[in-house]
XYZ file of C-alpha atoms in Angstrom:
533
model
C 0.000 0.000 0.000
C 1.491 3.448 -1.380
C 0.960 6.627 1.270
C 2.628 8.964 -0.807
C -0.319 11.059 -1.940
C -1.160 10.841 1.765
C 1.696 12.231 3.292
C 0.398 15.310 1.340
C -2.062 15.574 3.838
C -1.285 14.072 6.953
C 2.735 15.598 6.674
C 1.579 19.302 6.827
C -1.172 18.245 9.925
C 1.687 16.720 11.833
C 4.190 19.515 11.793
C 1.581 21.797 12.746
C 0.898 19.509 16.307
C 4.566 19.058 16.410
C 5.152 22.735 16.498
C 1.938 23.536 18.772
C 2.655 20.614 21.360
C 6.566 20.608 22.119
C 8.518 23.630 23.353
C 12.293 24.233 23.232
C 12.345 23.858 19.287
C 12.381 26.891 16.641
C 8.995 26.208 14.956
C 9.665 28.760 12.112
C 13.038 27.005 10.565
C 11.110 23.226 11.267
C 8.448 25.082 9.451
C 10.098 26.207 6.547
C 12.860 23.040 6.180
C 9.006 21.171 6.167
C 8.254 23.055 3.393
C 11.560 22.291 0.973
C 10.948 18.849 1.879
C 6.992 19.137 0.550
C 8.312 21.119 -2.253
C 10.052 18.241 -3.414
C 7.476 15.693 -2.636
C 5.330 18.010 -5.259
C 7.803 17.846 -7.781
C 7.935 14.480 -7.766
C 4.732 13.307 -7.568
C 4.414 15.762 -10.611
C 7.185 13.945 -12.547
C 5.387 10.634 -11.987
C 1.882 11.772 -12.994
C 3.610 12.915 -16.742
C 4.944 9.443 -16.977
C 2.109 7.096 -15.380
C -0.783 9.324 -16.022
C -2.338 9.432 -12.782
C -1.720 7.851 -9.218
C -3.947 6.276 -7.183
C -3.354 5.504 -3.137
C -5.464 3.072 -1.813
C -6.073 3.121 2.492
C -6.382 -0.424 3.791
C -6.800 -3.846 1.443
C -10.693 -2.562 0.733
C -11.901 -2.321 -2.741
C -11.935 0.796 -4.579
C -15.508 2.304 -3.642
C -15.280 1.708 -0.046
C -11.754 2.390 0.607
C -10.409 6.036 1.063
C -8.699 6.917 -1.955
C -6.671 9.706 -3.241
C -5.725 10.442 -6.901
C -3.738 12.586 -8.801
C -3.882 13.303 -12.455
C -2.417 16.125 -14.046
C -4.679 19.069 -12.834
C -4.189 17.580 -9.164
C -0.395 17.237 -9.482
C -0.117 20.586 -10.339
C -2.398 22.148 -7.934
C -0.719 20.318 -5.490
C 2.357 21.525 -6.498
C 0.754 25.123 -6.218
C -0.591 25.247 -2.735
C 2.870 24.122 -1.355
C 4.879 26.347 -3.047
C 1.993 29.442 -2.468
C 2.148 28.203 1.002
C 5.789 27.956 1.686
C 6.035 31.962 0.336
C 3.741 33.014 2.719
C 5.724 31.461 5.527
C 8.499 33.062 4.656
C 7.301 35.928 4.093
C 5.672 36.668 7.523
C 8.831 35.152 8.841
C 9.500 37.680 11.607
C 5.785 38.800 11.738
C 4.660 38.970 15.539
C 1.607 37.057 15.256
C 3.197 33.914 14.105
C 2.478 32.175 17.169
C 1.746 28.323 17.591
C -1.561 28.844 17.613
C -1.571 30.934 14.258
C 1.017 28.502 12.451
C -1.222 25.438 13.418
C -3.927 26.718 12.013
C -2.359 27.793 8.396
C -0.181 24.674 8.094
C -3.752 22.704 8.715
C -5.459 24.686 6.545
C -2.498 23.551 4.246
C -3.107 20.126 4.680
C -6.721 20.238 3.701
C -6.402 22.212 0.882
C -4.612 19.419 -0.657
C -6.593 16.620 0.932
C -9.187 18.598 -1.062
C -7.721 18.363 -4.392
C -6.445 14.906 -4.502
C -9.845 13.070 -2.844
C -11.338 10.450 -4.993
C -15.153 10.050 -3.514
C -17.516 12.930 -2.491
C -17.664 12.088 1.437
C -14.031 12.813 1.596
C -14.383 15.921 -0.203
C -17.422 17.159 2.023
C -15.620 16.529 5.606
C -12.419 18.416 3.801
C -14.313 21.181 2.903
C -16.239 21.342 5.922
C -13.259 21.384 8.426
C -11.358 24.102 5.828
C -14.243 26.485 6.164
C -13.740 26.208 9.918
C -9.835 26.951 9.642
C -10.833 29.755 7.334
C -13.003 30.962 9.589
C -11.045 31.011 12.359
C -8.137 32.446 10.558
C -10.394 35.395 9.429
C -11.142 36.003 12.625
C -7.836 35.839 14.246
C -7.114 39.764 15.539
C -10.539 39.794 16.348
C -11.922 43.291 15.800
C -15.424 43.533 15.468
C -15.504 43.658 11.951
C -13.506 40.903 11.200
C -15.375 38.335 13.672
C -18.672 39.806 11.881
C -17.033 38.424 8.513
C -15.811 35.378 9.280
C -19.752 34.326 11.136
C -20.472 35.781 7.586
C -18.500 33.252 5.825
C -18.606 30.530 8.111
C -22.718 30.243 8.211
C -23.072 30.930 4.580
C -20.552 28.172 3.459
C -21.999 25.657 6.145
C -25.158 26.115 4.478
C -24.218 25.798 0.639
C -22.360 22.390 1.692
C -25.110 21.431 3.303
C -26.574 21.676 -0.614
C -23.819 19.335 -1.455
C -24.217 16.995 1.495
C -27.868 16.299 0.135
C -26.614 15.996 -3.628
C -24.053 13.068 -2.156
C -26.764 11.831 -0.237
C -29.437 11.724 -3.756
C -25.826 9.790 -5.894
C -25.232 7.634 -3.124
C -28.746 6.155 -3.871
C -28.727 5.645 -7.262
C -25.105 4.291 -7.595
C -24.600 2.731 -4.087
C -21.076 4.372 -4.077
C -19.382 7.856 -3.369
C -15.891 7.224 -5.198
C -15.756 9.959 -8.237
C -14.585 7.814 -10.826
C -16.663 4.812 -10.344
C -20.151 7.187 -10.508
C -18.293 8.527 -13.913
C -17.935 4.839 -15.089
C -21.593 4.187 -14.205
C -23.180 7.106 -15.780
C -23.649 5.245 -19.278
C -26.059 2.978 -17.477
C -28.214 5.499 -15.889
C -31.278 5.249 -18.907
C -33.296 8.374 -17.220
C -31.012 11.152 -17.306
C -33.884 13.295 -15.296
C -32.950 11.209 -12.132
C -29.915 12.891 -11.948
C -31.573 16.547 -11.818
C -31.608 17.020 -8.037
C -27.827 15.519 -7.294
C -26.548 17.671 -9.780
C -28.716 20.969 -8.929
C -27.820 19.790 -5.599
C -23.903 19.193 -5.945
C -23.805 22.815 -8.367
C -25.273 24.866 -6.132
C -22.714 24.294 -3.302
C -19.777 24.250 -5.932
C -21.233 27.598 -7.747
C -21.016 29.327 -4.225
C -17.503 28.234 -3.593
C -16.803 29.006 -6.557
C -18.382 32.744 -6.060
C -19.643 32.850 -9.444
C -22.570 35.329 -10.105
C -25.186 35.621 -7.923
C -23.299 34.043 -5.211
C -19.947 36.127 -4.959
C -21.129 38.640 -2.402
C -19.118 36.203 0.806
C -15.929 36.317 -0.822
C -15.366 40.423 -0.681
C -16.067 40.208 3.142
C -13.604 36.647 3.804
C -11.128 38.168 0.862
C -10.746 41.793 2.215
C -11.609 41.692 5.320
C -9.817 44.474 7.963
C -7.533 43.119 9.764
C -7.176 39.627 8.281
C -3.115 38.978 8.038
C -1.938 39.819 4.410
C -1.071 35.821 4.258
C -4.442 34.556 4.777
C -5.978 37.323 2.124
C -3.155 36.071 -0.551
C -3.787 32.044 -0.148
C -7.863 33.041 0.120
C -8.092 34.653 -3.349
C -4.654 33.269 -5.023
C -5.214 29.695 -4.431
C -8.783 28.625 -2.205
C -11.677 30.101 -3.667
C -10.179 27.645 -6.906
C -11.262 25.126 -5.220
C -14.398 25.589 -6.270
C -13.272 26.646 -9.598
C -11.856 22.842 -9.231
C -14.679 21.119 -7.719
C -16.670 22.486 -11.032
C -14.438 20.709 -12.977
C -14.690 17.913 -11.161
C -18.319 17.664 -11.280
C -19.007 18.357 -14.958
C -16.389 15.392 -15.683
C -18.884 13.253 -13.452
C -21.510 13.923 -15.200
C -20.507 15.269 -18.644
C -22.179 11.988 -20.324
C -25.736 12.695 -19.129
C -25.921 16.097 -18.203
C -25.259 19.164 -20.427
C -24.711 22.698 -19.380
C -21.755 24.424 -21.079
C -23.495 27.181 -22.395
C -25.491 28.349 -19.478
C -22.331 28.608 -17.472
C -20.094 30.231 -20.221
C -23.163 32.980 -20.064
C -22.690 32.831 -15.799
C -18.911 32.751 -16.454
C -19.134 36.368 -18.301
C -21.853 37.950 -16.415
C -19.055 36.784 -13.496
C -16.292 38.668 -15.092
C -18.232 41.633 -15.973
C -20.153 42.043 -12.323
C -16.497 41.401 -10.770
C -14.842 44.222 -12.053
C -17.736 46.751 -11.941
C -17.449 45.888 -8.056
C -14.073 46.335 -8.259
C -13.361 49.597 -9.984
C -16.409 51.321 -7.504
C -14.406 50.329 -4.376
C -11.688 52.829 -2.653
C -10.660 50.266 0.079
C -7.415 48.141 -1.958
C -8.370 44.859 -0.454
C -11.631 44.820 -1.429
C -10.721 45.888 -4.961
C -8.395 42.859 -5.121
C -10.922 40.854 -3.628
C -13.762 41.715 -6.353
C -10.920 41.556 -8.893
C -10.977 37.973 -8.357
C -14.033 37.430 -9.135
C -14.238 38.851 -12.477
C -11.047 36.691 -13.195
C -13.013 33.413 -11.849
C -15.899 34.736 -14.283
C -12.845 33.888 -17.159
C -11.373 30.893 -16.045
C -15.535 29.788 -15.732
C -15.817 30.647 -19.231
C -12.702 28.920 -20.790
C -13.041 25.593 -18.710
C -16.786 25.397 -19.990
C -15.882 26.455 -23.938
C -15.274 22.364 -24.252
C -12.211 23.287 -26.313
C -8.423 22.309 -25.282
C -6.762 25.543 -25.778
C -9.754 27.444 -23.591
C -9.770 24.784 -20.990
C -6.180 24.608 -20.314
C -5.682 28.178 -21.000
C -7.705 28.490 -18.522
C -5.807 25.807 -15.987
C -2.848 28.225 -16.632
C -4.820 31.401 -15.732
C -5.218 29.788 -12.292
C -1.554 29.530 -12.115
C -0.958 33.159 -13.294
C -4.013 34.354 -11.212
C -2.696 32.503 -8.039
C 0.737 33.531 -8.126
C 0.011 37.777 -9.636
C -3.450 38.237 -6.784
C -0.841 36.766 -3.783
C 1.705 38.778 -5.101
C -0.766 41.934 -5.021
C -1.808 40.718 -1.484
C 1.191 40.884 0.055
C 2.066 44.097 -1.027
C -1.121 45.558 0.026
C -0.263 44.292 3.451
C 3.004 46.243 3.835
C 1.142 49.355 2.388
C -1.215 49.313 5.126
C 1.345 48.697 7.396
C 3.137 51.687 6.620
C 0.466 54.604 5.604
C -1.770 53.164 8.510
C -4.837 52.983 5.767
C -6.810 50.997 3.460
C -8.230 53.893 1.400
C -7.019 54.089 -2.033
C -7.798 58.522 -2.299
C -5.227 58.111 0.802
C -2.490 56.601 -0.655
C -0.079 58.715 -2.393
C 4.057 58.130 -3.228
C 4.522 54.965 -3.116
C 7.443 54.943 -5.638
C 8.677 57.852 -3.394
C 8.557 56.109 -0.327
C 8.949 52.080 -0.998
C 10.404 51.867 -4.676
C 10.785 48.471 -4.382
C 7.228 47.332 -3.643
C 6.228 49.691 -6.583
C 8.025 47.779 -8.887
C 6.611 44.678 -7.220
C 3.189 46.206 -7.827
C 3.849 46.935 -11.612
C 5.206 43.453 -12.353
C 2.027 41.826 -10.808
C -0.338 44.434 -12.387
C 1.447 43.058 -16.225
C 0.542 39.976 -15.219
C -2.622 40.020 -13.639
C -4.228 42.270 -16.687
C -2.276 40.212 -19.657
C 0.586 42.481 -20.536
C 2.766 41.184 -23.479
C 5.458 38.492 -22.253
C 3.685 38.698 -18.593
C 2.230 35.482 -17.739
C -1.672 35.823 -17.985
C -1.193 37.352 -21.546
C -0.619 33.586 -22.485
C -3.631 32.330 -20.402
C -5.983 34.698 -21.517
C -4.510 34.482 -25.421
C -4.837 30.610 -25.377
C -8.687 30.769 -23.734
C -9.751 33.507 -26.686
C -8.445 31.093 -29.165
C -10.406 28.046 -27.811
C -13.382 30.397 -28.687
C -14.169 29.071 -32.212
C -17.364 30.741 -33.413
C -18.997 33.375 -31.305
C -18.144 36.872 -31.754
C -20.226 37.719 -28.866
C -17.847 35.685 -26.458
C -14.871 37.390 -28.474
C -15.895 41.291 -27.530
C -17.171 40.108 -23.986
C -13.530 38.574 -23.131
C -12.361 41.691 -24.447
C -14.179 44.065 -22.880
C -13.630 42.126 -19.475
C -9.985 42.334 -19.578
C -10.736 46.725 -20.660
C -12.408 46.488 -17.011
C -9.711 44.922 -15.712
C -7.295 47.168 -16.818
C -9.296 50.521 -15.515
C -9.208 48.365 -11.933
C -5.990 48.343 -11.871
C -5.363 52.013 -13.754
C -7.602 52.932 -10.692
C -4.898 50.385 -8.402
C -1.758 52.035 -9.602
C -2.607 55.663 -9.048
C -1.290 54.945 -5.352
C 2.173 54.687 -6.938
C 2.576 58.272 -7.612
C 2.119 61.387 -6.199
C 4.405 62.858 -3.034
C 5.570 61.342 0.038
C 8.711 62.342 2.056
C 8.870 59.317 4.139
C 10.563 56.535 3.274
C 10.161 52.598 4.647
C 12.364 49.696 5.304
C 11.613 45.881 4.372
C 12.993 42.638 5.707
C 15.375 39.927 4.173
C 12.471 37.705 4.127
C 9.919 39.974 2.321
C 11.862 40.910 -0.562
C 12.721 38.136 -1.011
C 9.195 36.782 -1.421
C 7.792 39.167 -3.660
C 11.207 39.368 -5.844
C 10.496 35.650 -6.317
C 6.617 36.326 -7.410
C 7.064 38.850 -9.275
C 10.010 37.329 -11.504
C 7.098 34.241 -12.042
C 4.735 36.633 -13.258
C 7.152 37.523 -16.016
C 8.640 34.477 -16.873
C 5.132 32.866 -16.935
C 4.972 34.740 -20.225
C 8.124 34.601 -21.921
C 8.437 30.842 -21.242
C 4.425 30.440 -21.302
C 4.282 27.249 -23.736
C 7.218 25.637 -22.040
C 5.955 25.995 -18.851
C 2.511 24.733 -19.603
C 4.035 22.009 -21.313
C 6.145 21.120 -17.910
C 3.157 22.078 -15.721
C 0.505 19.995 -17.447
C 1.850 17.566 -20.055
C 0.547 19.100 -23.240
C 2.262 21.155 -26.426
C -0.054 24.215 -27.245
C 1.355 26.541 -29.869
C 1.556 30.287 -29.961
C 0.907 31.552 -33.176
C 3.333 34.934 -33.281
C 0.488 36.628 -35.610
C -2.381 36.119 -33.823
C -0.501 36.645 -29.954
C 0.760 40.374 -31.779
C -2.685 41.070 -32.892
C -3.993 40.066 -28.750
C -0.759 42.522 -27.947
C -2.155 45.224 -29.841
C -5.554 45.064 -28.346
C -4.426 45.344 -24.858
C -2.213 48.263 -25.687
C -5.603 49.963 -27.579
C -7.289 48.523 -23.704
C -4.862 50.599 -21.809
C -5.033 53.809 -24.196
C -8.792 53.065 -23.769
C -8.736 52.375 -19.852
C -6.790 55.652 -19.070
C -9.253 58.055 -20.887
C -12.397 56.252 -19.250
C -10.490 56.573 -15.839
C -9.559 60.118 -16.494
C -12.457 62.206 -17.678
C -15.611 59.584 -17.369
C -14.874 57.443 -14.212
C -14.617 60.193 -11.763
C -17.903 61.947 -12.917
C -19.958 57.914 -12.268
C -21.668 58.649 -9.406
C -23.732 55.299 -9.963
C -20.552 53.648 -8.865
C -20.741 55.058 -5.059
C -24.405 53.622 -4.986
C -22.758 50.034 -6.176
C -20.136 50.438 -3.524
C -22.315 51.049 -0.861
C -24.229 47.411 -2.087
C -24.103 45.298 1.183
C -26.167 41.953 1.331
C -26.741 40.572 4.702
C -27.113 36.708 5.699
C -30.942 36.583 4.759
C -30.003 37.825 1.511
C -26.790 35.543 0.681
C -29.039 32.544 1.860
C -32.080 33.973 -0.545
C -29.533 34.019 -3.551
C -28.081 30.314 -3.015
C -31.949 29.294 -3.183
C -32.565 31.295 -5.510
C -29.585 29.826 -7.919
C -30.710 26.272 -6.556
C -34.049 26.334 -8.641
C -32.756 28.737 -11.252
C -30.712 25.077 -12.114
C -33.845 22.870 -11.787
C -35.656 25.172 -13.912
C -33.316 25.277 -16.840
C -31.913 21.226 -16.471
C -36.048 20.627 -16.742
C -36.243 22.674 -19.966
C -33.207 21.321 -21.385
C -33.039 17.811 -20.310
């Protein structure tokens, strides 16, 4: 019996009780020589899913179905491969950071743990209790200064995620009946025989619902603002939030679809979800002053395209859009973290406030710039090849064309909006530690090379050869640099005079609301899968 998917879990869970129980050891530099040692676990286990395919670990001598089982494929492996490395920045990073105490590093190398229990389970059960003891970490972590404001958003999050899985708990509990089994693949295997496809309504409605909400695709977004940008959440927590765990939703939806891809179609309702996403995301965005919570919405117009290129059933698009995650994941933690040490240092969140940053921290300016090229698609940044290989996976629909356009234009007045912080006056000037620069400097040299080594790393990251056609990436080149002209005179004589975007700013749905919305999408799914099934 193999345990080396396990370790993946159980390792990370370990060090955390070994640095919470015993006293007398340096928990930091256990902590971070961990860390290498996962780093190279990754790595390896990546190496072996490129030449076996996938790898399943089997607990106990019990037959697949019954038996706890982990797998890795090629998404997994590198997923995997991206929370530890995501993970192991942060920890260095807040290195000499006062509030990493026991109690704080227990509960992020746990969360760690669980994050990639969640991508390599093999049967929905598994998946649920993951999830379910995640959100409580998350929770928790949100919480962790405990202002008022902060404990108000992580009740926020915690209730309204306890209830969507509780959407998913009944979905398990409707496939459990009709296959007798929980394990992912087997259901797949089994969905040829199932001669009513109509059965399957409710689990799927069911199973959606809960991953649409992790997912925070539109309507059910409105949690991730308050978990994502909350107050005094540590910049760490922010970064792996919307860099690397609201994906797992974005992967769950993969998941699911590839269950039940053979009976149930819905690729066009979600590529229209997937753009109304993007579009609603970076309205939010651009309308808010506070630079967490523009980050925060920023992610969700970025889910809206990664939504809309995994659902385009094309292989550019869909692993165009497995890159974007990379790109997104490493540019939004590397926009995180810097957003932390500005608040730090000018002692506010408010974007109108901040002024000189190049003045004052030149170095975390430049950080900035790099990570705003790659988060918007700048030539030879890294998202510039996600985002050119998910518009080429779009085959015949102009409409999809202009709307993946004009999302990236709002994209680029966000962060127009973003960057004005780096200029203006400021006669102070800040110092940074070993640790930090370090961090970013290695981010924000990913977010480049991501682009000028974009094929070859997708081709190392995922096991497949996709081709850049010089023509067509010049002709994507020229539209952003049209996007930016375009984004600067919006910003500079029509944005300002918007005072509808103050009224959208002030939008603030309570838990009566949220909970009305995940109902609300719940039959919106039974409705259509009725009409279309």
């Amino acid at each position: 019996m193999s345990m080396q998917l396990y370790w993946f879990v159980l390792l990370p869970i370990m060090i955390a009780l070994l640095g919470y129980i015993c006293t007398g050891i340096n928990r930091k530099y256990l902590i971070l020589f961990s860390q290498i040692i996962y780093l190279v676990m990754a790595v390896n286990t990546l190496v072996q899913v490129h030449m076996t395919g996938q790898l399943i670990n089997t607990l106990g001598n019990y037959p697949r179905g019954i038996s706890i089982t982990l797998r890795a494929d090629a998404i997994t492996a590198v997923f995997v491969l991206l929370n530890v490395f995501l993970f192991s920045v942060m920890l260095l990073f807040n290195f000499h950071k006062h509030y990493m105490n026991k109690l704080f590093l227990f509960l992020f190398l746990v969360l760690e743990g669980l994050i990639n229990g969640i991508f390599l389970s093999g049967d929905l059960f598994n998946l649920y209790v993951l999830i379910e003891v995640s959100t409580i970490v998350v929770s928790i972590l949100i919480m962790y200064k405990r202002d008022t404001q902060s404990i108000y958003d992580g009740m926020i999050y915690l209730f309204t995620n306890l209830l969507s899985m509780t959407f998913f708990l009944f979905g398990i509990g409707y496939i459990y009946k009709i296959f007798g089994v929980l394990d992912m693949q087997l259901i797949k295997d089994s969905m040829p025989l199932v001669t009513h496809s109509k059965s399957l309504l409710l689990p799927y409605a069911f199973l959606l619902t809960a991953v649409g909400f992790k997912s925070a695709i539109m309507p059910l977004f409105s949690w991730l603002p308050r978990a994502h940008g909350t107050p005094s959440a540590p910049s760490i927590v922010s970064a792996i939030l919307s860099g690397l765990y609201v994906k797992g939703g974005i992967y769950l939806f993969i998941r699911m679809q590839d269950v039940f891809q053979f009976n149930i179609e819905t690729h066009q309702i979600y590529i229209i979800m997937g753009l109304l996403t993007g579009i609603f995301g970076f309205v939010l965005a651009v309308s808010q002053d506070d630079i967490k919570l523009i980050l925060a919405y920023s992610t969700i117009s970025q889910i809206g395209l990664i939504l809309v290129g995994v659902s385009m059933k094309n292989d550019y698009s869909y692993w165009g859009s497995m890159y974007h995650i990379v790109n997104h994941a490493i540019s939004k933690s590397t926009l995180f973290l810097a957003a932390g040490i500005i608040i730090e240092t000018y002692k506010t969140r408010n974007i109108r406030e901040i002024r000189g940053v190049f003045r004052r921290m030149p170095f975390i300016a430049c950080i900035i710039i790099f990570a705003i090229l790659g988060i918007t698609g700048a030539p030879l940044f890294g998202s510039s090849i996600s985002k050119y290989y998910i518009q080429k996976g779009n085959l015949t629909s102009n409409v999809i064309e202009m709307s993946l356009i004009f999302i990236n234009l709002g994209t680029i007045v966000t962060y127009i909006k973003y960057a004005a912080m780096l200029f203006g006056k400021s006669d102070d000037t800040s110092t940074m530690t070993w640790n930090q620069k370090l961090s970013l400097s290695v981010l924000a040299s990913i977010c480049l090379l991501g682009g000028v080594l974009g094929p070859v790393i997708i081709n190392m990251l995922f096991n497949v050869s996709l081709s850049v056609k010089i023509g067509d990436y010049l002709i994507k080149s020229t539209i952003y640099l049209v996007s930016i002209l375009i984004g600067f005179i919006f910003y500079r004589y029509v944005y300002k005079h918007m005072g509808v975007l103050k009224k959208i700013r002030d939008i603030e749905l309570n838990f009566n609301q949220i909970v009305l919305l995940i109902a609300s999408f719940f039959v919106f799914q039974l409705v259509y899968l009725h009409m279309t099934l």
